[in-house]
mmCIF file of C-alpha atoms in Angstrom:
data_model
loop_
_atom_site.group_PDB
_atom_site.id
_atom_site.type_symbol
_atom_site.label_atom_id
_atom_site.label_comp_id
_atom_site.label_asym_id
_atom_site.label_seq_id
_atom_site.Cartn_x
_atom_site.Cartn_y
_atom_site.Cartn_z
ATOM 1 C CA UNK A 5 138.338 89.936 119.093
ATOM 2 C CA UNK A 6 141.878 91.685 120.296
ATOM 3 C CA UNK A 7 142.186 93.072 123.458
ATOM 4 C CA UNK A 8 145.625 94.597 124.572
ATOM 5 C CA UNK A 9 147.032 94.123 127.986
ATOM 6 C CA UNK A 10 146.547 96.572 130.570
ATOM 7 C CA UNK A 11 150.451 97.255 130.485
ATOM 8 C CA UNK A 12 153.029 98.772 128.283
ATOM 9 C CA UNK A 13 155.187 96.136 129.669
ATOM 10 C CA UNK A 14 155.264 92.543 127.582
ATOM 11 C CA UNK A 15 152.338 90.307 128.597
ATOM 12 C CA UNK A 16 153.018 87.362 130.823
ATOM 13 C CA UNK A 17 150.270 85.455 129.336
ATOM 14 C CA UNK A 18 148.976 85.737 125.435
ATOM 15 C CA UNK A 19 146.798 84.137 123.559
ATOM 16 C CA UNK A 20 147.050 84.959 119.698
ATOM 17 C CA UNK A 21 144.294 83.590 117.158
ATOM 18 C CA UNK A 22 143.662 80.576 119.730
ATOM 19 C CA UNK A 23 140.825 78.512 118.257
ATOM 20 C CA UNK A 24 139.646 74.924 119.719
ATOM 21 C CA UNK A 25 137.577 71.906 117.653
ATOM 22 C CA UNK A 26 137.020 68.810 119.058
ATOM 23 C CA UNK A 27 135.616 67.418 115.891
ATOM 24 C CA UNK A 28 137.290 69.758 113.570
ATOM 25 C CA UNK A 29 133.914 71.449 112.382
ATOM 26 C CA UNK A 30 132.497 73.132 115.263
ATOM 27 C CA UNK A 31 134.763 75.786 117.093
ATOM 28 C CA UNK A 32 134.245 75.501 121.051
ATOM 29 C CA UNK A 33 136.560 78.664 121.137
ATOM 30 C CA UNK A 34 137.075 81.011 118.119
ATOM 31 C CA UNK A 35 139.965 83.256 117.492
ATOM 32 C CA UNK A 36 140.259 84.151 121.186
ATOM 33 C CA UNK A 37 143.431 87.037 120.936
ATOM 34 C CA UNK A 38 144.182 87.903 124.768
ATOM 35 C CA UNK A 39 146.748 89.324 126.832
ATOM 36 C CA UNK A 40 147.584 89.297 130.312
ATOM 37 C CA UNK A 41 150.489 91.478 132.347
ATOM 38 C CA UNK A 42 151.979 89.960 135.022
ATOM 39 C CA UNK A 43 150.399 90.030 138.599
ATOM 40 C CA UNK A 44 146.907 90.569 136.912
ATOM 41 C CA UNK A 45 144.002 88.512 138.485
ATOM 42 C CA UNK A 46 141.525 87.744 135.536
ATOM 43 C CA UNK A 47 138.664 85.959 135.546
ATOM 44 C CA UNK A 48 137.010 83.827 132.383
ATOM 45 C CA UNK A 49 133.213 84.001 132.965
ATOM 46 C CA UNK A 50 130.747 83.070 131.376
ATOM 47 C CA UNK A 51 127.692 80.157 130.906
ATOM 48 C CA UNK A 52 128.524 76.290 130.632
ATOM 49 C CA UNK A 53 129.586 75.978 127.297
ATOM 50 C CA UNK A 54 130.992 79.413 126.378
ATOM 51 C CA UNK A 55 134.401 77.965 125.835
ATOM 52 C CA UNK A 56 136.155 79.002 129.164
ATOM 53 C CA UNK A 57 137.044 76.021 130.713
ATOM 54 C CA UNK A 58 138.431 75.356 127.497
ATOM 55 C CA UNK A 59 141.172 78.399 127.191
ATOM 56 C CA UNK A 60 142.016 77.212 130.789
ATOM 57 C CA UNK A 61 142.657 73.705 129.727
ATOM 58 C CA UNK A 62 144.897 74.670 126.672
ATOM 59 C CA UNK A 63 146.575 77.387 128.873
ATOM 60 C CA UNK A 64 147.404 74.791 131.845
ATOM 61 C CA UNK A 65 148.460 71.782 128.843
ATOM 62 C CA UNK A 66 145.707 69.151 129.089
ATOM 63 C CA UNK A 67 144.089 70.883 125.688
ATOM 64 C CA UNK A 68 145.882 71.243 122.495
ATOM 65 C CA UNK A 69 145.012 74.496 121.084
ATOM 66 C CA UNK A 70 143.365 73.586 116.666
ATOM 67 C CA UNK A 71 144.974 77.053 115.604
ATOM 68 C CA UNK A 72 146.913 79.690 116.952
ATOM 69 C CA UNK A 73 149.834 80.059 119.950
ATOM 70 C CA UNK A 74 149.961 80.112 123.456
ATOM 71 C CA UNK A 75 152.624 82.250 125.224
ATOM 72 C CA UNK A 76 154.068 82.425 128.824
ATOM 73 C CA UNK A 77 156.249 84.874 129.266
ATOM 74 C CA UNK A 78 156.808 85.330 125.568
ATOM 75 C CA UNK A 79 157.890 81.883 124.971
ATOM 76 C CA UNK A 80 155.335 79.845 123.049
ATOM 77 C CA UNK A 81 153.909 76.557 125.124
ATOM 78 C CA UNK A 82 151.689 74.323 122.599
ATOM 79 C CA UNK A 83 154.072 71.334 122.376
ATOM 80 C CA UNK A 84 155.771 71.828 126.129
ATOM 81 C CA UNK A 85 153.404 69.170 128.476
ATOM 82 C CA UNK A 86 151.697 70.176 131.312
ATOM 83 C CA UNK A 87 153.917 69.531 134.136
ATOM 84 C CA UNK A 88 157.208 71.287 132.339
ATOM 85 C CA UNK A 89 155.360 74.744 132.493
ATOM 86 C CA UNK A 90 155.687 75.363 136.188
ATOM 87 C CA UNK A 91 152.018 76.568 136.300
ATOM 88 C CA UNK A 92 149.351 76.222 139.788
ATOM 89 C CA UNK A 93 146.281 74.525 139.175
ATOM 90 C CA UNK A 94 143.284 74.430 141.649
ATOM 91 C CA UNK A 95 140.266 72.569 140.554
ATOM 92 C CA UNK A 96 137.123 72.374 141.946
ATOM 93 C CA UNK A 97 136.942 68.577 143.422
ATOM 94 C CA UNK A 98 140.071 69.568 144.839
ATOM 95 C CA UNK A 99 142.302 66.567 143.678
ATOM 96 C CA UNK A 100 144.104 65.378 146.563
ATOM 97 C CA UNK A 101 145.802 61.632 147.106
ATOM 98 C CA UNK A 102 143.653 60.055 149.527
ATOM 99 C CA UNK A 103 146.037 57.722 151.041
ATOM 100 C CA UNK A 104 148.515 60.683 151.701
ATOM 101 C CA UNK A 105 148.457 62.931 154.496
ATOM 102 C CA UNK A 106 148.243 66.821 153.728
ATOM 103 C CA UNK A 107 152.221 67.018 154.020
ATOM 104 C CA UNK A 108 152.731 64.383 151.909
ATOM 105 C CA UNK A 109 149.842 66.009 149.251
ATOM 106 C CA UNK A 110 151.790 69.227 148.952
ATOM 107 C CA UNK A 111 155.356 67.730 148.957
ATOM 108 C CA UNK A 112 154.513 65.713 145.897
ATOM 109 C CA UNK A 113 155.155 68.514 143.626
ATOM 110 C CA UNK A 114 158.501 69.385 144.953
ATOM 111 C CA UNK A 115 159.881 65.658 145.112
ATOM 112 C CA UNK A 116 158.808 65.722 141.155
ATOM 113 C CA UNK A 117 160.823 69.339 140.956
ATOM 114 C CA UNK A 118 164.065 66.827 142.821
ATOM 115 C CA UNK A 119 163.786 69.211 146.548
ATOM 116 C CA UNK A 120 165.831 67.937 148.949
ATOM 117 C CA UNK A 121 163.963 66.645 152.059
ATOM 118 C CA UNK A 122 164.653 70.062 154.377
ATOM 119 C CA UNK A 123 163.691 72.223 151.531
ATOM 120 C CA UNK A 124 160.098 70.123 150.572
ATOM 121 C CA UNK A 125 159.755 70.448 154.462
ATOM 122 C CA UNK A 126 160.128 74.283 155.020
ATOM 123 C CA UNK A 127 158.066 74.756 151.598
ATOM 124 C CA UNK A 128 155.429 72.706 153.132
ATOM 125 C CA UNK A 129 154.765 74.420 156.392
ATOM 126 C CA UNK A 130 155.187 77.654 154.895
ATOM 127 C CA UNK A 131 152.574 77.100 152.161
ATOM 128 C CA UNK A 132 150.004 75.529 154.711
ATOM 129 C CA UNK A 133 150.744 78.683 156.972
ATOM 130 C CA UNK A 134 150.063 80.871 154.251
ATOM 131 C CA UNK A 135 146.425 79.273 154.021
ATOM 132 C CA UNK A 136 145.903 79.125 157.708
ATOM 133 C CA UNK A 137 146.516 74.929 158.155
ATOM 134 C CA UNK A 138 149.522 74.326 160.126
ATOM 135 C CA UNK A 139 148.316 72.159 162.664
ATOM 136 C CA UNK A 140 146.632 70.049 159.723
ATOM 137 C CA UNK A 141 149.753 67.871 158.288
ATOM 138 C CA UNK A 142 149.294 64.827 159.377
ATOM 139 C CA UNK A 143 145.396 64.703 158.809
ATOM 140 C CA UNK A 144 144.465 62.892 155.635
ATOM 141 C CA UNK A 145 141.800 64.088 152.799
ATOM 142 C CA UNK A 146 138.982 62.351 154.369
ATOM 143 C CA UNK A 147 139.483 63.862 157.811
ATOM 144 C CA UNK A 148 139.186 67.076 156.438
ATOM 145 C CA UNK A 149 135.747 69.528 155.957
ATOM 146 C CA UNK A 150 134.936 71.029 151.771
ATOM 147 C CA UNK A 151 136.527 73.970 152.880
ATOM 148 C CA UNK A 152 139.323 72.604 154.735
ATOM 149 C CA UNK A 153 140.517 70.493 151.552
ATOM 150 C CA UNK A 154 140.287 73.392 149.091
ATOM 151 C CA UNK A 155 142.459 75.485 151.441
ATOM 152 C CA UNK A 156 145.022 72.139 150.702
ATOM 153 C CA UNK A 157 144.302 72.419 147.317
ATOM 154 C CA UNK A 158 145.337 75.914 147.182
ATOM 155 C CA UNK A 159 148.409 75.810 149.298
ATOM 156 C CA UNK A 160 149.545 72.549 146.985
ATOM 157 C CA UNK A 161 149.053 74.775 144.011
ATOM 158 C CA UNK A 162 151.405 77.594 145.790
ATOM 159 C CA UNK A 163 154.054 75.512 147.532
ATOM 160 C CA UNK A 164 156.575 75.185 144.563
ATOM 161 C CA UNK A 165 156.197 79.140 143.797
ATOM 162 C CA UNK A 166 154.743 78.993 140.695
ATOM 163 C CA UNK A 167 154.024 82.300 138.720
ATOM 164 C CA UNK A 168 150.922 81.483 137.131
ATOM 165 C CA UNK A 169 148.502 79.506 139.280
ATOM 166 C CA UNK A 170 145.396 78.236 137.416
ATOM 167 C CA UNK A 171 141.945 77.823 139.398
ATOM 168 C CA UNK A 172 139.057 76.103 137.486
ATOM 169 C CA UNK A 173 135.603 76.715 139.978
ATOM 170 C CA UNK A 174 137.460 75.922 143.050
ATOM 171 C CA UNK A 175 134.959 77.268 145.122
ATOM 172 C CA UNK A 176 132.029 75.595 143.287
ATOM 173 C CA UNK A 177 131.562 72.529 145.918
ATOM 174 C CA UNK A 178 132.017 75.469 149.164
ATOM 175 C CA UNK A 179 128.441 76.810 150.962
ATOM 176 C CA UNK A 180 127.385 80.042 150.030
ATOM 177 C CA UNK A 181 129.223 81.735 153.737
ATOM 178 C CA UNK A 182 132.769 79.792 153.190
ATOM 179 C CA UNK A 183 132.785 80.571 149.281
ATOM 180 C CA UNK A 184 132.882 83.864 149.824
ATOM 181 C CA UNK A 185 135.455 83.835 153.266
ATOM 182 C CA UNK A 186 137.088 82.436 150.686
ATOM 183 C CA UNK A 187 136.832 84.511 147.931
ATOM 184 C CA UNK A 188 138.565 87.016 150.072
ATOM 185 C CA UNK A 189 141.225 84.639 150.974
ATOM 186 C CA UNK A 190 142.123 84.408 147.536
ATOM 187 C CA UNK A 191 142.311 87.874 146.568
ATOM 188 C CA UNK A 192 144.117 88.431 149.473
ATOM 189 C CA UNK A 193 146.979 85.482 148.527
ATOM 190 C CA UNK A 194 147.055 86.839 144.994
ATOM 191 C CA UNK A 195 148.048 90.753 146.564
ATOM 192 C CA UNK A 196 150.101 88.839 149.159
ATOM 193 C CA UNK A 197 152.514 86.610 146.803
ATOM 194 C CA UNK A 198 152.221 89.072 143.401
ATOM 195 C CA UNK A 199 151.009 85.738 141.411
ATOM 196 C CA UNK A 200 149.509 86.018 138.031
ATOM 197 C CA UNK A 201 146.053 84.084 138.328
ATOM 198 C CA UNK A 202 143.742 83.118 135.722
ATOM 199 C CA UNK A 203 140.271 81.943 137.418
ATOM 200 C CA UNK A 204 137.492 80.034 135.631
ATOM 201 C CA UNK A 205 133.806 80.677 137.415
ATOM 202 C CA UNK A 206 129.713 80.740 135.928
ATOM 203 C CA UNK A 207 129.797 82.854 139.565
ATOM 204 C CA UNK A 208 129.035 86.661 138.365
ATOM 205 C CA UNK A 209 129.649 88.143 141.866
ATOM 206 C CA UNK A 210 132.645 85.676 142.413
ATOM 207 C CA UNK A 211 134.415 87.250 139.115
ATOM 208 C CA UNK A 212 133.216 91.532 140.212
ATOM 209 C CA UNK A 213 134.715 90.488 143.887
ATOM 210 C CA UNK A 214 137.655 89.243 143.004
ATOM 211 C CA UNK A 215 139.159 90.314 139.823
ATOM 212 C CA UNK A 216 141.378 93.075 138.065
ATOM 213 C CA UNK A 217 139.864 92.014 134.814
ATOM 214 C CA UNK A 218 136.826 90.001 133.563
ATOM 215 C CA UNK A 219 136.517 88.085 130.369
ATOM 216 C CA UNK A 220 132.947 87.339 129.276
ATOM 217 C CA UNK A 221 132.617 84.526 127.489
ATOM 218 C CA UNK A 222 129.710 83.780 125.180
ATOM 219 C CA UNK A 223 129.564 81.349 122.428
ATOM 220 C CA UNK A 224 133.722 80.523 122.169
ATOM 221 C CA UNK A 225 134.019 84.324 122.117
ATOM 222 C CA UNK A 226 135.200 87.364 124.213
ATOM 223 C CA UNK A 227 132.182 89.072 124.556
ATOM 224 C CA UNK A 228 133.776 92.044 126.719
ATOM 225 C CA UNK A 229 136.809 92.442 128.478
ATOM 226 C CA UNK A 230 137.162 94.768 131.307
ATOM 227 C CA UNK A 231 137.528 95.383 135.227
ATOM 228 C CA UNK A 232 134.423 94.230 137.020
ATOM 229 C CA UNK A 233 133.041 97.934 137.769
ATOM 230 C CA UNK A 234 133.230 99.228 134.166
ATOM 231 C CA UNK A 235 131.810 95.591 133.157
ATOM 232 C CA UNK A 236 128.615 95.933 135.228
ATOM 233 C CA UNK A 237 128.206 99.863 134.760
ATOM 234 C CA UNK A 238 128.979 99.917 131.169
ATOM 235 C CA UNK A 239 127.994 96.517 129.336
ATOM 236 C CA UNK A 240 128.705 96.660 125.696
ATOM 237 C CA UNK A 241 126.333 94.270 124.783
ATOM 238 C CA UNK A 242 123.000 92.580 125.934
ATOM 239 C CA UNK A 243 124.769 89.467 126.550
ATOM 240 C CA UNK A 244 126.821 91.167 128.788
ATOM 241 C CA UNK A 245 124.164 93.233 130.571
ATOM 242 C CA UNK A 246 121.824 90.397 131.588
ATOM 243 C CA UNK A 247 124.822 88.153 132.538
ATOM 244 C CA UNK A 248 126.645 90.553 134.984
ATOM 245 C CA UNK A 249 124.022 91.147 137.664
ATOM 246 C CA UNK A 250 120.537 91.641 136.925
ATOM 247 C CA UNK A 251 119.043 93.766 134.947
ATOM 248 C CA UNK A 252 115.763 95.015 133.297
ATOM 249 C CA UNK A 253 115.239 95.576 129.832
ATOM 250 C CA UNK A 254 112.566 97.541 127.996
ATOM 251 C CA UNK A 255 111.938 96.870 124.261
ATOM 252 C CA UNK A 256 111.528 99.673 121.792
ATOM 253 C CA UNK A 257 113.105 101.705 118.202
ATOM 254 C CA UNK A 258 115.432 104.130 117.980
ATOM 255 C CA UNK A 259 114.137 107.302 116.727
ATOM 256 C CA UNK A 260 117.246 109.344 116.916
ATOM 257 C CA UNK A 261 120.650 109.689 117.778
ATOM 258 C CA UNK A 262 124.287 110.569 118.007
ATOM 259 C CA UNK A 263 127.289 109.741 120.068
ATOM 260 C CA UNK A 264 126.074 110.601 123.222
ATOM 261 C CA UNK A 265 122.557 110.079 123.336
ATOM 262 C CA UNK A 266 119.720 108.140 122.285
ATOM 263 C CA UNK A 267 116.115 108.866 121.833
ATOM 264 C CA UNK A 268 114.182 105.718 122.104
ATOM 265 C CA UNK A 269 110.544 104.810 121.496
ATOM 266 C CA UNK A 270 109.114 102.199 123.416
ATOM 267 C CA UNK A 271 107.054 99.883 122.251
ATOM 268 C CA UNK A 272 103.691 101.483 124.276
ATOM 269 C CA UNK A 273 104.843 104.657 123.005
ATOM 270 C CA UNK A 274 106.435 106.826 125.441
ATOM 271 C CA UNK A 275 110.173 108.414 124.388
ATOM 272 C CA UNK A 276 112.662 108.457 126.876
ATOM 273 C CA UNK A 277 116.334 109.050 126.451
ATOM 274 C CA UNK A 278 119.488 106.434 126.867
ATOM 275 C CA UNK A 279 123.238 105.854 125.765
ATOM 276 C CA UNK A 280 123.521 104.701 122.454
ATOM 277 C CA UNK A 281 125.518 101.256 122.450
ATOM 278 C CA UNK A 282 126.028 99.681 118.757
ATOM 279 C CA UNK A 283 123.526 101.547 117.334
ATOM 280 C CA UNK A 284 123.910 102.177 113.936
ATOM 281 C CA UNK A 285 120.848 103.617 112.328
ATOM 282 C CA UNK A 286 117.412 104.934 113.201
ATOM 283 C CA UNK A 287 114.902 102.444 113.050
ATOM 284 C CA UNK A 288 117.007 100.015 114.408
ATOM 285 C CA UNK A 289 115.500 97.690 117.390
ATOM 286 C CA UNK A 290 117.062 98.151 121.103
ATOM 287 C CA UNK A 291 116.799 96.541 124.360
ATOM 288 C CA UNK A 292 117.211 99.620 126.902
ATOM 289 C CA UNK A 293 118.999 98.276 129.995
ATOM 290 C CA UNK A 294 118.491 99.762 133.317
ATOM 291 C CA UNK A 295 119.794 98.505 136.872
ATOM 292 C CA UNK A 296 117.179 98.015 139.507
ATOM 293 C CA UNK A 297 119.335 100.303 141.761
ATOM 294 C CA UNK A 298 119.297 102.955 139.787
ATOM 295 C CA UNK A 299 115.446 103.446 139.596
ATOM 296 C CA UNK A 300 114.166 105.370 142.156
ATOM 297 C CA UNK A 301 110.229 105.735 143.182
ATOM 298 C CA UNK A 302 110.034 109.142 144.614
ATOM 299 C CA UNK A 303 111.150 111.884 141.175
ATOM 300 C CA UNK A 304 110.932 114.416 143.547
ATOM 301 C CA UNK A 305 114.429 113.584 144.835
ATOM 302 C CA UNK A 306 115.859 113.327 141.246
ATOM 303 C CA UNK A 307 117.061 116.293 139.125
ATOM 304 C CA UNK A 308 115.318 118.155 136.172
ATOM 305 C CA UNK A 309 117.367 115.972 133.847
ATOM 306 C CA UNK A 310 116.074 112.287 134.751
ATOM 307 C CA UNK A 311 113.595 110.358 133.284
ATOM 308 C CA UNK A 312 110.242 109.328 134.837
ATOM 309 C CA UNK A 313 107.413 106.808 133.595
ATOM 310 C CA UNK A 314 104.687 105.123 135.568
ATOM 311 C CA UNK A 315 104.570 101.690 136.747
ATOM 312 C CA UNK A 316 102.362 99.752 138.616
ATOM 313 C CA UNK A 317 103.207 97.544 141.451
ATOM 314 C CA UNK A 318 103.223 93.765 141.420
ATOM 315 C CA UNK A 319 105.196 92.869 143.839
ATOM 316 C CA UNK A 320 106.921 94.006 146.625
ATOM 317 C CA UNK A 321 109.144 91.956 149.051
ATOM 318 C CA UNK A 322 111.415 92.072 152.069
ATOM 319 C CA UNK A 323 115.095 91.344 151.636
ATOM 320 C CA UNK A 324 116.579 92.229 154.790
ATOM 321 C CA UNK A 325 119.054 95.370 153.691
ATOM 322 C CA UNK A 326 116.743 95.849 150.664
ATOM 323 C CA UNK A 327 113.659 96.251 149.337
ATOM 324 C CA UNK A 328 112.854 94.299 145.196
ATOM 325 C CA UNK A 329 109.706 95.624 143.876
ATOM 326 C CA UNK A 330 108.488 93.995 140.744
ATOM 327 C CA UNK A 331 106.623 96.166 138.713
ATOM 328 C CA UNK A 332 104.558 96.962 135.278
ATOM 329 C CA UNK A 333 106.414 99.184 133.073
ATOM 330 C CA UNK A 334 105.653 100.022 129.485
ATOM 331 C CA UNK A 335 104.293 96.590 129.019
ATOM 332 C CA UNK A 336 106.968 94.748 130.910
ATOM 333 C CA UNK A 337 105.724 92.645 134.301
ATOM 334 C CA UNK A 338 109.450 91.944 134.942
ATOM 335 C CA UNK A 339 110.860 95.114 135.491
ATOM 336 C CA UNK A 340 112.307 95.622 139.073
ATOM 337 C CA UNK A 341 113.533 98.287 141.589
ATOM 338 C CA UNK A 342 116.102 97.676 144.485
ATOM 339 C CA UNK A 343 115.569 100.106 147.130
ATOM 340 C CA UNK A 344 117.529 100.278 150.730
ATOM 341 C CA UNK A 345 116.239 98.875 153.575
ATOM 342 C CA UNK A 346 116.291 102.926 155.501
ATOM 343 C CA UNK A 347 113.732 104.115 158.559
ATOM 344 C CA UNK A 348 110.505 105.419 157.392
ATOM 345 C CA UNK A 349 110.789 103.385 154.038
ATOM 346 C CA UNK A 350 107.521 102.997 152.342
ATOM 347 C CA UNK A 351 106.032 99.533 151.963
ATOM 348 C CA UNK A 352 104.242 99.813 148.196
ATOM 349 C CA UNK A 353 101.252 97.519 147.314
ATOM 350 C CA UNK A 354 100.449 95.679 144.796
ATOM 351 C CA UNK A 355 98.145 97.735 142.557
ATOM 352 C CA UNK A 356 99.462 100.792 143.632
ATOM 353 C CA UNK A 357 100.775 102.979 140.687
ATOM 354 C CA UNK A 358 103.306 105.634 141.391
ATOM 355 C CA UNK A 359 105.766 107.577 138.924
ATOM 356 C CA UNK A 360 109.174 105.984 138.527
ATOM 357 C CA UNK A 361 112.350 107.717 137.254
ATOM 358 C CA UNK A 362 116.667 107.191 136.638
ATOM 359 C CA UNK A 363 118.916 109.169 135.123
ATOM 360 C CA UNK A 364 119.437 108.766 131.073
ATOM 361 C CA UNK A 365 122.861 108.223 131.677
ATOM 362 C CA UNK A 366 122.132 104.880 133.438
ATOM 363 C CA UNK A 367 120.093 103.376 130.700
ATOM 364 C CA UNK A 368 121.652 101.896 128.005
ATOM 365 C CA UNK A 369 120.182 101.204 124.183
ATOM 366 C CA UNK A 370 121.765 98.232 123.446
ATOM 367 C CA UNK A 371 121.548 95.265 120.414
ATOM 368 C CA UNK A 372 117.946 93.269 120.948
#
């Protein structure tokens, strides 16, 4: 799969006809071709095993790629070793010396770069600045909180300047309130410094938060490639759709088509309409996806043009700033709704059947 960069401009990073075997039969990645423009924050998601970790590992040196060529700033890096290509890496058990104190962590790099003492020292405090830990130097790892260590994991990665800075789940080991603090930390260091990062998470809403671009990962391949918004709004397969936020998915035939629109028969029957993605012939089996957001329980409020179908209520349950009501829908007890939490919101029983309706444009007939 080939995916240009999102710039005229020369791509900082490129991978062309990568493939990976660790036992030189079965290929953990597969002809990955990708290219990255400098400054770009991408993110490889996907499930364990997808291959992922794997293009980071070749990328950062501590993988040798089977076939193909790795480039950094157009100069190929297969036989350079890992700590000759001036790239950041961040990993998720953070990977600090324990019998060094945070200074002393984040001036190794720079004494193996051959820094002269006053530099490694300005370098220092300016990188632990830059992630909010001055007054932590002296500490050592095991005086420090999760959080506090990844922050010195990060700043180590950034104190020698490096243009590419590599993070593999860093945040995987945080609490659900500091990993996404620091989430925003992150983004806000990448905009900050104008680094090009390449970040490895299983995390969907950790990749849609913080990235320019998303690379799905499925099976040692790209599965889709594209900024988080027209990733979730616009999956281009069903991979994609029930691995970037959740989503419900009616079974059923297509009946007609063409390049805008697709009429689909469920399998109880009823026809509604969708976008036709991959569909190549009528007859052909589809999984309709739908967001739960995007169904809405009152048609009235909906235009002439969208789509309505009754359901019957399973389930309905409080979520603070939202409502999730699990419903029955053309023979599907897994279909759900996500309405806001507003005043006067109607609290639906279970049993209760009521008309439900979205707009065709935000269901999508994809591959089964």
């Amino acid at each position: 799969m080939t995916e240009p960069a999102t710039s005229t401009v020369a791509p900082f990073v490129e991978f062309r006809s990568v493939q990976k075997s660790y036992d030189g039969e079965i290929l953990v990645v597969k002809d990955l071709n990708l290219a990255m423009p400098k400054g770009e924050f991408l993110t490889m998601l996907g499930p364990s095993g997808s291959g992922k970790t794997t293009c980071l590992m070749m990328l950062a040196g501590f993988e040798t790629a089977t076939h193909g060529e790795i480039l950094l700033d157009q100069h190929p890096i297969n036989n350079i070793p890992p700590h000759k290509r001036g790239i950041g890496m961040v990993f998720q058990n953070y990977a600090l010396f324990p019998h060094m104190t945070v200074a002393e962590n984040l001036a190794f790099p720079l004494e193996v770069r051959g820094l002269g003492k006053a530099d490694r020292e300005a370098k220092v405090m300016r990188a632990l600045e830059m992630v909010q830990m001055g007054g932590f130097a002296a500490r050592r790892p095991a005086q420090l909180s999760g959080g506090q260590k990844q922050r010195i994991a990060l700043a180590r990665a950034l104190v020698f300047e490096p243009e590419l800075v590599l993070m593999d789940e860093p945040l995987g080991a945080l609490d659900k309130q500091l990993r996404e603090h620091m989430q925003f930390e992150i983004k806000h260091l990448h905009e900050t410094l104008g680094i090009t990062v390449v970040y490895v998470t299983h995390d969907q809403s950790e990749a849609l938060t913080m990235s320019d671009r998303v690379a799905v990962f499925d099976d040692g391949r790209i599965q889709q490639l594209a900024p988080p918004d027209e990733l979730y709004e616009r999956p281009d397969n069903s991979f994609v759709a029930g691995f970037i936020g959740e989503n419900n998915k009616l079974e059923g035939t297509i009946e007609a088509f063409d390049a805008d629109k697709a009429l689909v028969r469920l399998r109880t029957g009823e026809l509604i309409d969708a976008t036709p993605v991959n569909i190549t012939s009528v007859g052909q089996e589809t999984l309709v996806s739908i967001r739960p957001e995007r169904v809405e329980f009152k048609p009235e409020n909906f235009d002439e043009g969208a789509h309505t179908i009754e359901a019957e209520v399973l389930e309905f349950i409080y979520m603070g700033d939202t409502y999730r009501t699990r419903m029955r829908v053309a023979g599907h007890d897994d279909f759900v709704m996500k309405s806001r939490n507003t005043m006067g919101q109607e609290r639906l029983q279970p049993g209760q059947k009521l008309n439900i309706s979205w707009h065709p444009e935000d269901a999508r007939a994809l591959d089964p």
